CSV table of C-alpha atoms and ligand atoms in Angstrom, one decimal:
chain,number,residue,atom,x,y,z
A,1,UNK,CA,38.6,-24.2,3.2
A,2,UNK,CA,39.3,-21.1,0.9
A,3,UNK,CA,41.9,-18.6,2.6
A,4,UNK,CA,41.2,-14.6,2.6
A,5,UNK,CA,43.0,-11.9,3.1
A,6,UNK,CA,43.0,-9.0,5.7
A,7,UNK,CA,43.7,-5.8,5.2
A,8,UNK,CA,43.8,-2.2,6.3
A,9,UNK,CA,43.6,-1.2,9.6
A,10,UNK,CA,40.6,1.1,10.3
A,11,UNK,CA,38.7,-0.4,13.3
A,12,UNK,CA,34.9,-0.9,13.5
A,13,UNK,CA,33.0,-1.9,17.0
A,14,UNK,CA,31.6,-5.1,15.8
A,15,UNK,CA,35.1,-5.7,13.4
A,16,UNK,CA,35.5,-9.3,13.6
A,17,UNK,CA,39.3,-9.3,14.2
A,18,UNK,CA,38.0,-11.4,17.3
A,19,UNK,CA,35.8,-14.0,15.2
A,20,UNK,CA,36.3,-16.6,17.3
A,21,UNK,CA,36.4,-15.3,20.5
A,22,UNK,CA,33.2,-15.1,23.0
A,23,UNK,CA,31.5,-12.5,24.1
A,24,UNK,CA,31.7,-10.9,27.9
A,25,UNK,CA,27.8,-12.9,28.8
A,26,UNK,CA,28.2,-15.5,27.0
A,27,UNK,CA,31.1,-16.7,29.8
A,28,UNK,CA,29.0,-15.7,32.7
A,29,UNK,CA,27.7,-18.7,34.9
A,30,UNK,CA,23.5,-18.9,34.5
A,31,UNK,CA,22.7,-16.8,37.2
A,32,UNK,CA,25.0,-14.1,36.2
A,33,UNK,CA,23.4,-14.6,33.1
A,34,UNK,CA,20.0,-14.6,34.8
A,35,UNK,CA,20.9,-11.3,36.5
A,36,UNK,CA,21.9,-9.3,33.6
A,37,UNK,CA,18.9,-10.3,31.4
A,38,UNK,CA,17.0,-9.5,34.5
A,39,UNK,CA,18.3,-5.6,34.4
A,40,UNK,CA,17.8,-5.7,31.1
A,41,UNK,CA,14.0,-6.7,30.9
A,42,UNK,CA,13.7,-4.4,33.7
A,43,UNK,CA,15.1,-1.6,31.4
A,44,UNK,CA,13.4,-2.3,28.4
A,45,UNK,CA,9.6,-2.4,30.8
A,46,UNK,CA,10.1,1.1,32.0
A,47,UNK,CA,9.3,2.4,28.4
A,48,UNK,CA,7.0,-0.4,27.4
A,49,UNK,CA,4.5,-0.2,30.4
A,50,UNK,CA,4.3,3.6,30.1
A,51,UNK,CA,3.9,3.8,26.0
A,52,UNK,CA,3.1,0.5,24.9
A,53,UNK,CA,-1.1,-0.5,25.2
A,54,UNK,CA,-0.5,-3.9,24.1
A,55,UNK,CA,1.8,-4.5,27.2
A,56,UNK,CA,0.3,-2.4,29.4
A,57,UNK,CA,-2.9,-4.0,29.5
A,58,UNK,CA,-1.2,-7.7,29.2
A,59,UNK,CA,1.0,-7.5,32.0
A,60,UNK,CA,-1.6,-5.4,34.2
A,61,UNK,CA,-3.8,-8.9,33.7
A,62,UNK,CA,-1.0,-10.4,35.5
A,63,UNK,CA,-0.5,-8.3,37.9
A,64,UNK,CA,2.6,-6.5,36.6
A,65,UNK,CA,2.5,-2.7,36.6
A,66,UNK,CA,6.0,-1.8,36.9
A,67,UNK,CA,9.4,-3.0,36.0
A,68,UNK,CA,9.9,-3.6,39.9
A,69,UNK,CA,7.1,-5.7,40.2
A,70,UNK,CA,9.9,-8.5,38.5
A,71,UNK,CA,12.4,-9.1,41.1
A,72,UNK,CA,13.4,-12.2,39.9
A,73,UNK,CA,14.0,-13.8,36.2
A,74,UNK,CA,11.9,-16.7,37.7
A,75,UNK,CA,8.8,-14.0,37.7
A,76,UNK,CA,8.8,-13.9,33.7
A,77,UNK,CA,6.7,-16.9,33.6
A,78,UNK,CA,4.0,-15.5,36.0
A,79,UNK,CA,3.5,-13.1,32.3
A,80,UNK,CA,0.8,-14.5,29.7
A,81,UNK,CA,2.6,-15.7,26.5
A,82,UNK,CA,1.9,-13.6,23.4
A,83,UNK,CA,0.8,-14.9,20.2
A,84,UNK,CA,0.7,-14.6,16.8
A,85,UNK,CA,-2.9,-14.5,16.2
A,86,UNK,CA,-3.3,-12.4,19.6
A,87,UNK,CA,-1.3,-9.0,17.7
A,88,UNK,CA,-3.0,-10.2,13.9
A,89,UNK,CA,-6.1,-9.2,15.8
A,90,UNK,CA,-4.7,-6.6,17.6
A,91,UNK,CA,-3.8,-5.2,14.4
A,92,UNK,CA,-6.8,-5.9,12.4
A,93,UNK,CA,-9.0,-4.2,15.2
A,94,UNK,CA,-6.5,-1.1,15.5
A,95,UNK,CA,-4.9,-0.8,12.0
A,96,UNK,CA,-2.4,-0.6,10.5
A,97,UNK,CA,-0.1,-1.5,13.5
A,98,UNK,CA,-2.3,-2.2,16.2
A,99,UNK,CA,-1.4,-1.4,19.7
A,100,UNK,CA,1.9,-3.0,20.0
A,101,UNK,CA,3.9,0.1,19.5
A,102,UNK,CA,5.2,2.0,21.9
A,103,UNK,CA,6.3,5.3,20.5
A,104,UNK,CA,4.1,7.9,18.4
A,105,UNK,CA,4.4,7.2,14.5
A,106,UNK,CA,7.5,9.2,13.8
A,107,UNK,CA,10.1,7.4,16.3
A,108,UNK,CA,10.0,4.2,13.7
A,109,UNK,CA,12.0,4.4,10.7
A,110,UNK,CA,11.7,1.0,9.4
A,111,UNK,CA,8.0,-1.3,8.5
A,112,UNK,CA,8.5,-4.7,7.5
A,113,UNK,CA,5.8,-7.8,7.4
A,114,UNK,CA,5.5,-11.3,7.9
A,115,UNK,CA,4.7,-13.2,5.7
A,116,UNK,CA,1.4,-14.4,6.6
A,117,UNK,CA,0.0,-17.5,5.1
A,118,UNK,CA,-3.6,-16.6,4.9
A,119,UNK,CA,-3.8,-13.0,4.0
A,120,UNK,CA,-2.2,-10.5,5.4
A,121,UNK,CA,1.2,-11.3,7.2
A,122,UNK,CA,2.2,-9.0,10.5
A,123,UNK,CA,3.4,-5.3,10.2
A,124,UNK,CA,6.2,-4.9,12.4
A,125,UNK,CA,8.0,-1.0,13.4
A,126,UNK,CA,11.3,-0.8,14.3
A,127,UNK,CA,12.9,2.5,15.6
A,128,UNK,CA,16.4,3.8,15.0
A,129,UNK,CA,17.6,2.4,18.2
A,130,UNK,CA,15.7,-1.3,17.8
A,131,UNK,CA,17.0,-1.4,14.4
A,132,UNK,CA,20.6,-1.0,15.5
A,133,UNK,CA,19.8,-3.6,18.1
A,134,UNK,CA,18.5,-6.1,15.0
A,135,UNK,CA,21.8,-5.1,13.1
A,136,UNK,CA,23.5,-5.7,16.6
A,137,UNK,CA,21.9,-9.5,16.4
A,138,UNK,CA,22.5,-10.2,13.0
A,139,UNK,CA,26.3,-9.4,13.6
A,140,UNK,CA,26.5,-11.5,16.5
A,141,UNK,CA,25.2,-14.6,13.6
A,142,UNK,CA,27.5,-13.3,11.2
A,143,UNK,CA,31.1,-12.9,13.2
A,144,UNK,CA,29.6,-16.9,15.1
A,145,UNK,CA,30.4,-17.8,11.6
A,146,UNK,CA,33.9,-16.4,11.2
A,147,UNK,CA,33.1,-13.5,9.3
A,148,UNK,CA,35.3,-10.4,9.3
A,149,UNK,CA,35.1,-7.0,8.0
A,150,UNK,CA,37.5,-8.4,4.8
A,151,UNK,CA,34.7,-10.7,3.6
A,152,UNK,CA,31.7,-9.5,1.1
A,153,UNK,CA,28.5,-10.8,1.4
A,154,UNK,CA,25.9,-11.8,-1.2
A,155,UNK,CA,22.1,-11.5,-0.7
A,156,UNK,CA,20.8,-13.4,-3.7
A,157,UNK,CA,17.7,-12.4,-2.9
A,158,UNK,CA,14.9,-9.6,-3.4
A,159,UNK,CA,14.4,-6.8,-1.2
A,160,UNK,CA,10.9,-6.6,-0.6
A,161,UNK,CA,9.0,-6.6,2.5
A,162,UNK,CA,10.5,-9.4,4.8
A,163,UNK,CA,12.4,-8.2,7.4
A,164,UNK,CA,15.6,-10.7,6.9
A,165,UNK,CA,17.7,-9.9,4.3
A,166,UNK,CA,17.5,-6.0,5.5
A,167,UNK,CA,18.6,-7.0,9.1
A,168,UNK,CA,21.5,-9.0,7.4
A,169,UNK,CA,22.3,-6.4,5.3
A,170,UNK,CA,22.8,-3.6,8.7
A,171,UNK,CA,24.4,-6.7,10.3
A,172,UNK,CA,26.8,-7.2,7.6
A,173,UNK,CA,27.5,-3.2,7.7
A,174,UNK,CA,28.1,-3.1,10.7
A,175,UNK,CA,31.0,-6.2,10.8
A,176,UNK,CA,32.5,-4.2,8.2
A,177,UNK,CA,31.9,-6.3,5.1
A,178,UNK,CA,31.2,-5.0,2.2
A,179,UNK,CA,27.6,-6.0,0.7
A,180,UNK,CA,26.8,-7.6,-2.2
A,181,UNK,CA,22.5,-7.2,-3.2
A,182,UNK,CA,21.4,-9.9,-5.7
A,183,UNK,CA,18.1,-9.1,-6.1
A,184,UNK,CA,16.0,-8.4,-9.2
A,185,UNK,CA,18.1,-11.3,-10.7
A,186,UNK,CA,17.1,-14.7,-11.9
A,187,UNK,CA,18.9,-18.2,-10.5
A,188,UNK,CA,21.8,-18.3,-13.4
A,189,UNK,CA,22.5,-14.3,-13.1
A,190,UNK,CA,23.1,-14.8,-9.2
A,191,UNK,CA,25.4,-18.3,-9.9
A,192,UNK,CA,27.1,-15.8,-12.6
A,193,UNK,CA,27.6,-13.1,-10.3
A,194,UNK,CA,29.0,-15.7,-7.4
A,195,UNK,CA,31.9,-16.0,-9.8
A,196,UNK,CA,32.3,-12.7,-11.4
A,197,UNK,CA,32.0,-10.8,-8.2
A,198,UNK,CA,33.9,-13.1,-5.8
A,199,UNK,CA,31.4,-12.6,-2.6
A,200,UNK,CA,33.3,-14.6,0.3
A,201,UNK,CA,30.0,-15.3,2.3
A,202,UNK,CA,26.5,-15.9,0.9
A,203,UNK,CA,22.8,-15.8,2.9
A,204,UNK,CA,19.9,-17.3,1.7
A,205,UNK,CA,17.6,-20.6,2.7
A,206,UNK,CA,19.1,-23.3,2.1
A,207,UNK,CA,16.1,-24.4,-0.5
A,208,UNK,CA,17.4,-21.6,-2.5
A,209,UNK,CA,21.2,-22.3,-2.0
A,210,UNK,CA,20.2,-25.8,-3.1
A,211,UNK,CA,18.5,-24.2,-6.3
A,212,UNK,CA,21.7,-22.0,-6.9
A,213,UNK,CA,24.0,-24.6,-7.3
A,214,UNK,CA,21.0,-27.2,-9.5
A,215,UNK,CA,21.3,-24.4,-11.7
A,216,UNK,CA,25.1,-24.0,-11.4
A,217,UNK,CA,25.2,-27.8,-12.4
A,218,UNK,CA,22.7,-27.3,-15.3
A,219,UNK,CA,25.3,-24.5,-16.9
A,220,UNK,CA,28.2,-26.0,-16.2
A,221,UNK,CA,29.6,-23.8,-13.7
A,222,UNK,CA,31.5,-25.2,-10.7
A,223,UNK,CA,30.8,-23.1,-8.0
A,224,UNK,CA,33.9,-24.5,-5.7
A,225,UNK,CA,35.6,-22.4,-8.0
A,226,UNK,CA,34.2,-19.5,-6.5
A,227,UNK,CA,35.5,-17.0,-3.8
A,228,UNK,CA,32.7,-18.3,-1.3
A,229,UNK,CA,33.8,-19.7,2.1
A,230,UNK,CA,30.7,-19.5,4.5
A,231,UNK,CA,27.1,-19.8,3.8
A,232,UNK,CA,24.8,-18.9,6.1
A,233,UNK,CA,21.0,-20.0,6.1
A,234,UNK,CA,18.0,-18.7,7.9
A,235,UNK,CA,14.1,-19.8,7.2
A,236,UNK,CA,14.4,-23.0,7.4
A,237,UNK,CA,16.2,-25.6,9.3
A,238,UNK,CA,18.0,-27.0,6.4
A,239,UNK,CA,21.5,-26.0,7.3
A,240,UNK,CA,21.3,-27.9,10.4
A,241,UNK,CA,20.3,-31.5,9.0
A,242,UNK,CA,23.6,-33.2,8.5
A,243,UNK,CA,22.4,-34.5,5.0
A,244,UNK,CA,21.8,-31.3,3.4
A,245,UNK,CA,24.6,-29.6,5.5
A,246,UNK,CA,27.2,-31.8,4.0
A,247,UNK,CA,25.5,-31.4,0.3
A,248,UNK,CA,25.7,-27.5,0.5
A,249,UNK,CA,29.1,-27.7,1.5
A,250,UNK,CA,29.9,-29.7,-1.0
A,251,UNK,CA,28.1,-28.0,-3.6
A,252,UNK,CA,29.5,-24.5,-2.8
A,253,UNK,CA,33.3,-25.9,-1.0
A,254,UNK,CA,32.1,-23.7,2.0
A,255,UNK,CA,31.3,-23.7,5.6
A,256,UNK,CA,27.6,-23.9,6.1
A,257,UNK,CA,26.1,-22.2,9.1
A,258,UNK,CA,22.8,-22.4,10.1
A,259,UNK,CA,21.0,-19.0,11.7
A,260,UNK,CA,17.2,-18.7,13.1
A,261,UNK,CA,15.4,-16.0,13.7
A,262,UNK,CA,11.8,-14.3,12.8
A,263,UNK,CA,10.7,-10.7,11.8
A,264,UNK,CA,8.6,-10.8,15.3
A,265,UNK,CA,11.5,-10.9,17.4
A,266,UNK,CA,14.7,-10.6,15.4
A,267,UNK,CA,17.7,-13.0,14.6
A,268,UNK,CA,17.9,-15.2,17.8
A,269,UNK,CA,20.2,-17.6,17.0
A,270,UNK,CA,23.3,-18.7,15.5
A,271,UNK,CA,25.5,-21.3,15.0
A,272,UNK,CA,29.0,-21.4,15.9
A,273,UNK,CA,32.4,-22.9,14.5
A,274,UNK,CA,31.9,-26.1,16.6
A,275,UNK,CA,28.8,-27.0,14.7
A,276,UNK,CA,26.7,-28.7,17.2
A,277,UNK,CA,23.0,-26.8,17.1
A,278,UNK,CA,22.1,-23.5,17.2
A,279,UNK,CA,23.2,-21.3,20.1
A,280,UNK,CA,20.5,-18.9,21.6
A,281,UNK,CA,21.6,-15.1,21.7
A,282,UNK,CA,20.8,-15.4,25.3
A,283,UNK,CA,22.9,-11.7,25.8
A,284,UNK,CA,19.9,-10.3,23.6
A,285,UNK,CA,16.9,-12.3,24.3
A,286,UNK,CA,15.4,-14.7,27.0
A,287,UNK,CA,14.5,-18.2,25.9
A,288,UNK,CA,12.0,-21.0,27.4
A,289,UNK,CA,11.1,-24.1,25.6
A,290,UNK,CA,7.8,-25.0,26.7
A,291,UNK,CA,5.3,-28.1,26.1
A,292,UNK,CA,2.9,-26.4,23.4
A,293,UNK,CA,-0.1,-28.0,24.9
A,294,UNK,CA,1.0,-27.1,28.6
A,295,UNK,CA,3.2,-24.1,28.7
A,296,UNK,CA,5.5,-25.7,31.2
A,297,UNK,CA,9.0,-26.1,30.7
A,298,UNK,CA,10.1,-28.9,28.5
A,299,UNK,CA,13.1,-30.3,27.1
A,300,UNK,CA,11.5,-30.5,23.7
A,301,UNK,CA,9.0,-28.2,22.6
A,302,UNK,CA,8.0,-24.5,21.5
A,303,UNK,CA,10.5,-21.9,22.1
A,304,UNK,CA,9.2,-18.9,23.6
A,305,UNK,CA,11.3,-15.7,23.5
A,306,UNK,CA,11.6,-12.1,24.8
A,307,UNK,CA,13.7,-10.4,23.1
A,308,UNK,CA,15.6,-7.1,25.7
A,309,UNK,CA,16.6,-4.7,23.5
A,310,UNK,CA,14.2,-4.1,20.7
A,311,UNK,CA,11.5,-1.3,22.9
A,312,UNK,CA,10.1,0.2,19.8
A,313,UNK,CA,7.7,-2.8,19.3
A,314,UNK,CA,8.9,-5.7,21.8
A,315,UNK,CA,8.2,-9.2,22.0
A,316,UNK,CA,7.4,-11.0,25.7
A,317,UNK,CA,7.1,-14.1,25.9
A,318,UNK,CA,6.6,-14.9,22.6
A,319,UNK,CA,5.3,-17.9,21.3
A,320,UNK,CA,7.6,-18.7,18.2
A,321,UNK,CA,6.0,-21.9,16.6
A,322,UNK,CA,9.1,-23.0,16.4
A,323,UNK,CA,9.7,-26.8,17.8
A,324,UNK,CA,13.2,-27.7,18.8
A,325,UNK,CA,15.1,-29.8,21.5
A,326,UNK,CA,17.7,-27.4,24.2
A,327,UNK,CA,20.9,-29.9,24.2
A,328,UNK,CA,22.2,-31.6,27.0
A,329,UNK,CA,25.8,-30.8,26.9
A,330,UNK,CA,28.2,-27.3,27.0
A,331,UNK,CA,29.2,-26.8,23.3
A,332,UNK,CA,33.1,-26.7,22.1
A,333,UNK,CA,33.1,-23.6,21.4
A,334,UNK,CA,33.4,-22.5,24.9
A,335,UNK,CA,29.9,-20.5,25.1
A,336,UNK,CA,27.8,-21.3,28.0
A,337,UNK,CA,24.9,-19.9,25.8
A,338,UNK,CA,22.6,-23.0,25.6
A,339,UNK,CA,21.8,-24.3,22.3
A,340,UNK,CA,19.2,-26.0,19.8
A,341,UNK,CA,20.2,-29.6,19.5
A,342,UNK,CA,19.7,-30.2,15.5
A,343,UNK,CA,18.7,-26.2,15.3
A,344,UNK,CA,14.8,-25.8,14.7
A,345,UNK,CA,13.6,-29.2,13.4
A,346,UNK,CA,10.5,-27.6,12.3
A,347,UNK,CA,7.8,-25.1,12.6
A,348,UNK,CA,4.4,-26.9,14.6
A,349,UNK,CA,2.5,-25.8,12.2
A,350,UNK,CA,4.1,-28.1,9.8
A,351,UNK,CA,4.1,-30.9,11.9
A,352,UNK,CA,2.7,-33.7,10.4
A,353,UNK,CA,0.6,-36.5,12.2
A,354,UNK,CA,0.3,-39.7,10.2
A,355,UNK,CA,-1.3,-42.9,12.1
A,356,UNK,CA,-0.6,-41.5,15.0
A,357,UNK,CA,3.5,-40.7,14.1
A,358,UNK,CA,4.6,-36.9,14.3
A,359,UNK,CA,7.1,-35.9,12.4
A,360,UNK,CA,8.6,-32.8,10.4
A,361,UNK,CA,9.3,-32.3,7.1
A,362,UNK,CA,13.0,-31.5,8.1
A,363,UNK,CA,12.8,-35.2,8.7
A,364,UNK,CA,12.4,-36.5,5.8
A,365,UNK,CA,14.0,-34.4,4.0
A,366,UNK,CA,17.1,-35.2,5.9
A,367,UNK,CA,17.0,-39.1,4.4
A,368,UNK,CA,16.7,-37.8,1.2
A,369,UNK,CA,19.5,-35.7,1.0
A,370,UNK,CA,21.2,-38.2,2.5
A,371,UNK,CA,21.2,-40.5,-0.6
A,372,UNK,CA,22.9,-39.3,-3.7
A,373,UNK,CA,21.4,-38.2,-6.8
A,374,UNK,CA,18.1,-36.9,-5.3
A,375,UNK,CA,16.7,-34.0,-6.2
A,376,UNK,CA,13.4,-31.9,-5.0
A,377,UNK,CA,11.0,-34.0,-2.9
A,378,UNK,CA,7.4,-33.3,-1.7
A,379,UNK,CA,5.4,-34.8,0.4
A,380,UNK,CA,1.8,-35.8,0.0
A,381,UNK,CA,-1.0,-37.2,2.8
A,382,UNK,CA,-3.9,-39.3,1.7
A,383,UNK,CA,-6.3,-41.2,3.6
A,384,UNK,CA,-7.4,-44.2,2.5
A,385,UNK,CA,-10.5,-45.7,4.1
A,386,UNK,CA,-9.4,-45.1,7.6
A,387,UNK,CA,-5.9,-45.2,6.9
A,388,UNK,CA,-3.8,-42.5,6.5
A,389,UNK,CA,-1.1,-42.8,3.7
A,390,UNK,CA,2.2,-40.8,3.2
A,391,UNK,CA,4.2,-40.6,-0.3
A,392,UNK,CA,7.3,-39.1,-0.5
A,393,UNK,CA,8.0,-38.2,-4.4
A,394,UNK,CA,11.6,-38.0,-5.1
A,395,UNK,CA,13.8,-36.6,-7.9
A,396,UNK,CA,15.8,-39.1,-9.3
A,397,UNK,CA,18.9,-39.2,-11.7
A,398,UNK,CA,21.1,-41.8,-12.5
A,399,UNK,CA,19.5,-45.3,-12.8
A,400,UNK,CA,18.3,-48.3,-11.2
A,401,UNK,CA,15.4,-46.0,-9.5
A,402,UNK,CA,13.9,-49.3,-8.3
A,403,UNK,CA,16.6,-49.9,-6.0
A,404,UNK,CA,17.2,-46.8,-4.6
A,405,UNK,CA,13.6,-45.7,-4.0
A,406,UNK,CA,13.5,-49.0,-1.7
A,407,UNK,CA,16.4,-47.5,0.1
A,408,UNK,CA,15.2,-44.3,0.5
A,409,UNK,CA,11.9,-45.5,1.8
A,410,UNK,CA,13.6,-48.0,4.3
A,411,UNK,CA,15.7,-45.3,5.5
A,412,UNK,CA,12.7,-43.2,6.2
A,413,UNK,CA,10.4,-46.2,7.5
A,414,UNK,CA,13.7,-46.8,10.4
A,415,UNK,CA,13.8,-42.7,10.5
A,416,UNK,CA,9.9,-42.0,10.9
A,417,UNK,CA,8.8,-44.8,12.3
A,418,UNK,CA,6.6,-44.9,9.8
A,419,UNK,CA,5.7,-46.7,6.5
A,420,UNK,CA,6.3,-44.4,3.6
A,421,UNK,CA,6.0,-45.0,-0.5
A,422,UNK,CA,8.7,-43.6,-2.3
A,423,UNK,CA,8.3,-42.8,-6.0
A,424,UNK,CA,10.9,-41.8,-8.0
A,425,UNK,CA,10.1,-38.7,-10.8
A,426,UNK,CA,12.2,-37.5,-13.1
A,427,UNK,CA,14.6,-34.6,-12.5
A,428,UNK,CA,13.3,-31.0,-12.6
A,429,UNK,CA,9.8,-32.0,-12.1
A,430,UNK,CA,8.8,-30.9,-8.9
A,431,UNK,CA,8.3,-27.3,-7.6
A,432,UNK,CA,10.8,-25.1,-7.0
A,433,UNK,CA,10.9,-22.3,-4.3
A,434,UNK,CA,12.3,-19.0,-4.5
A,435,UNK,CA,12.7,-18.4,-0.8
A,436,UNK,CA,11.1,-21.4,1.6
A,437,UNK,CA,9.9,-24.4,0.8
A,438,UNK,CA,6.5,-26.1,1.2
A,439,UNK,CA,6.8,-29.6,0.2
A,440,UNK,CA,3.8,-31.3,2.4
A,441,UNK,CA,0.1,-31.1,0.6
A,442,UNK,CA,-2.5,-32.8,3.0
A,443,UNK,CA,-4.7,-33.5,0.9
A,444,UNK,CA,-6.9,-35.6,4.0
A,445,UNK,CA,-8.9,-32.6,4.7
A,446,UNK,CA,-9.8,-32.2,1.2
A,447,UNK,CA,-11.5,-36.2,1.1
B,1,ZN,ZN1,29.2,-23.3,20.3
């Protein structure tokens, strides 16, 4: 791993001269846990059940009126979930921001969006004080990955309306670090300015990472020459499939950290040094997995979170769409913060259902990184009389694709559980994404 130095000796409150060590809750036994997220909720109501409509009414519903009406942490699940499409329609019946803020107008400083797959994505407000609390979160994912105040972080990425990169931005301020924008840039500018500009730390998907260092290859420029010693990579679960974990840090001669989050509820989780899922911020937020059919608690399923300190537009009970699995045993790291086994494996509304096999695309795509010389992939659905086909299409270099598309597909038939035709196409032919991926077309709805 590449070495950096430290230096001067002015002192911030989130300055990373203890990296590795673990925060106060994250050594507290769960129901000291439990009774600090408790006072927090309780804290965060107060102002939400007198300002907030959206809350008001929704909790009222279930019988909630004041903060005191939670005694316990256990009472949290006697609130509805919230939804997605519940505050779109919120939003489109009151717009622009519906009823979910709690503050008049000019308490919000910050307006960000999803971003929305049909039409028009979320809006979402943030006050001063939330937005010191997003910064707050995004440090926590930043310092879980050894970064200090010495490091400089790259954003090759364009600051438009996505709430992200900004929030890593004011995490990366407040650490210390200094901050490197790489917007309004194409792919080769951003590999060029990796090398000229010596950034120590880079965010981005791990699609795009992927993309930086195809185009790296392409112009001949090695990028484990750079300064770069940690990438981080929200959007996507990429950075937690050991295939394309292993290929990132190989491609960049980096530690690769994954990091989830969403503009609805802020950056929730983070991976730590030990490398063994992602760890929910559980000093920040409150976390369920629940069956997506039943709501009930599950092992496996949707992860529904409240976040505690973001009042000026909160999330309770949130329904995520995220899928993932809580692991089994305490981590290495020493944090009894419970964790993602795997990280997200995929969002449920890219879950795929093929003769009568779910999967995600995370899945496959962890197979095909797994073998060497592949490039893009994408996934297509077909039904054919009553039977529903998958093909994966895979970039291939090197020869011999014969031989190596058989692999691939018997590595995903033992992975999926699932027959799968594999087709090999040449390099550079498939799409490339600037931010996330979308590599499965169904095209059985369309037949
Ligand atoms: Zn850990």
């Amino acid at each position: 791993m590449k070495a950096h130095s430290t230096e001067g000796d002015e002192r911030l409150p989130d300055s990373a001269d203890s990296a590795a060590t673990l925060d106060p809750e994250e050594q507290l036994d769960p129901a000291a846990l439990e009774r600090t997220q408790l006072t927090r909720l309780r804290a965060k109501l107060d102002p939400v059940l007198k300002g907030n409509d959206f809350y008001r009414n929704k909790l009222a519903s279930a019988g909630v009126g004041t903060a005191a009406d939670l005694t316990r942490l256990d009472d949290l699940a006697r609130l509805p979930f919230t939804t997605k499409d519940e505050l779109l329609d919120d939003q489109a019946q009151t717009p622009p921001y519906g009823t979910l803020p709690t503050f008049p107008p000019e308490r919000y400083v910050q307006e960000h969006h999803t971003s929305g797959t049909s039409g028009q994505g979320l809006r979402w407000l943030d006050t001063a004080e939330s937005w010191d609390w997003m910064a707050k979160c995004w440090a926590r994912v930043l310092r879980a990955a050894g970064v200090t105040r010495a490091d400089r972080v790259f954003f090759p990425f364009s600051f438009g309306p996505f709430v992200g990169v900004w929030s890593g931005v004011e995490g990366a301020r407040r650490v210390g670090c200094l901050v490197l924008p790489g917007g309004g840039k194409d792919s080769l500018q951003r590999v060029k300015a990796i090398m000229a500009d010596r950034p120590t730390v880079m965010v981005c998907t791990p699609t795009y990472a992927l993309r930086l260092a195809e185009v790296a290859a392409e112009a001949g420029i090695d990028l484990r020459g750079s300064a770069l010693r940690v990438t981080i990579h929200p959007g996507e679960p990429g950075a937690s499939l050991p295939a394309t974990k292993a290929r990132l840090a190989e491609a960049f001669g980096a530690a690769v950290f994954d990091h989830a989050g969403a503009t609805e509820v802020g950056a929730w989780g983070f991976e730590c040094h030990a490398q063994d899922g992602v760890h929910f911020n559980e000093a920040e937020y409150i976390f369920e997995v629940v069956d997506p059919v039943t709501g009930a608690p599950a092992q496996e399923g949707e992860l529904v979170v409240t976040n505690l300190g973001r009042v000026g537009m909160p999330a309770i009970r949130y329904r995520t769409g995220d899928f993932g699995r809580l692991h089994d045993r305490p981590c290495a790291c020493g944090s009894r913060y419970r964790r993602l086994a795997g990280g997200v494996l995929g969002r449920l509304d890219q879950k795929v259902i093929a003769r009568g096999v779910e999967f995600y695309p995370s899945g496959v795509e962890n197979v095909v990184r797994g073998h060497r010389e592949t490039g893009e992939f994408a996934v297509d659905l077909y039904r054919r009389g009553s039977r529903d086909e998958v093909e994966v299409r895979v970039e291939l270099g090197g020869g011999d694709t014969d031989a190596r598309t058989a692999r691939i597909a018997r590595a995903l038939r033992e992975t999926l559980g699932l027959r799968v035709d594999v087709r090999a196409v040449p390099a550079g032919t498939l799409p490339r994404f600037p931010v996330k991926a979308r590599r499965v077309t169904d095209h059985r709805a369309l037949g």
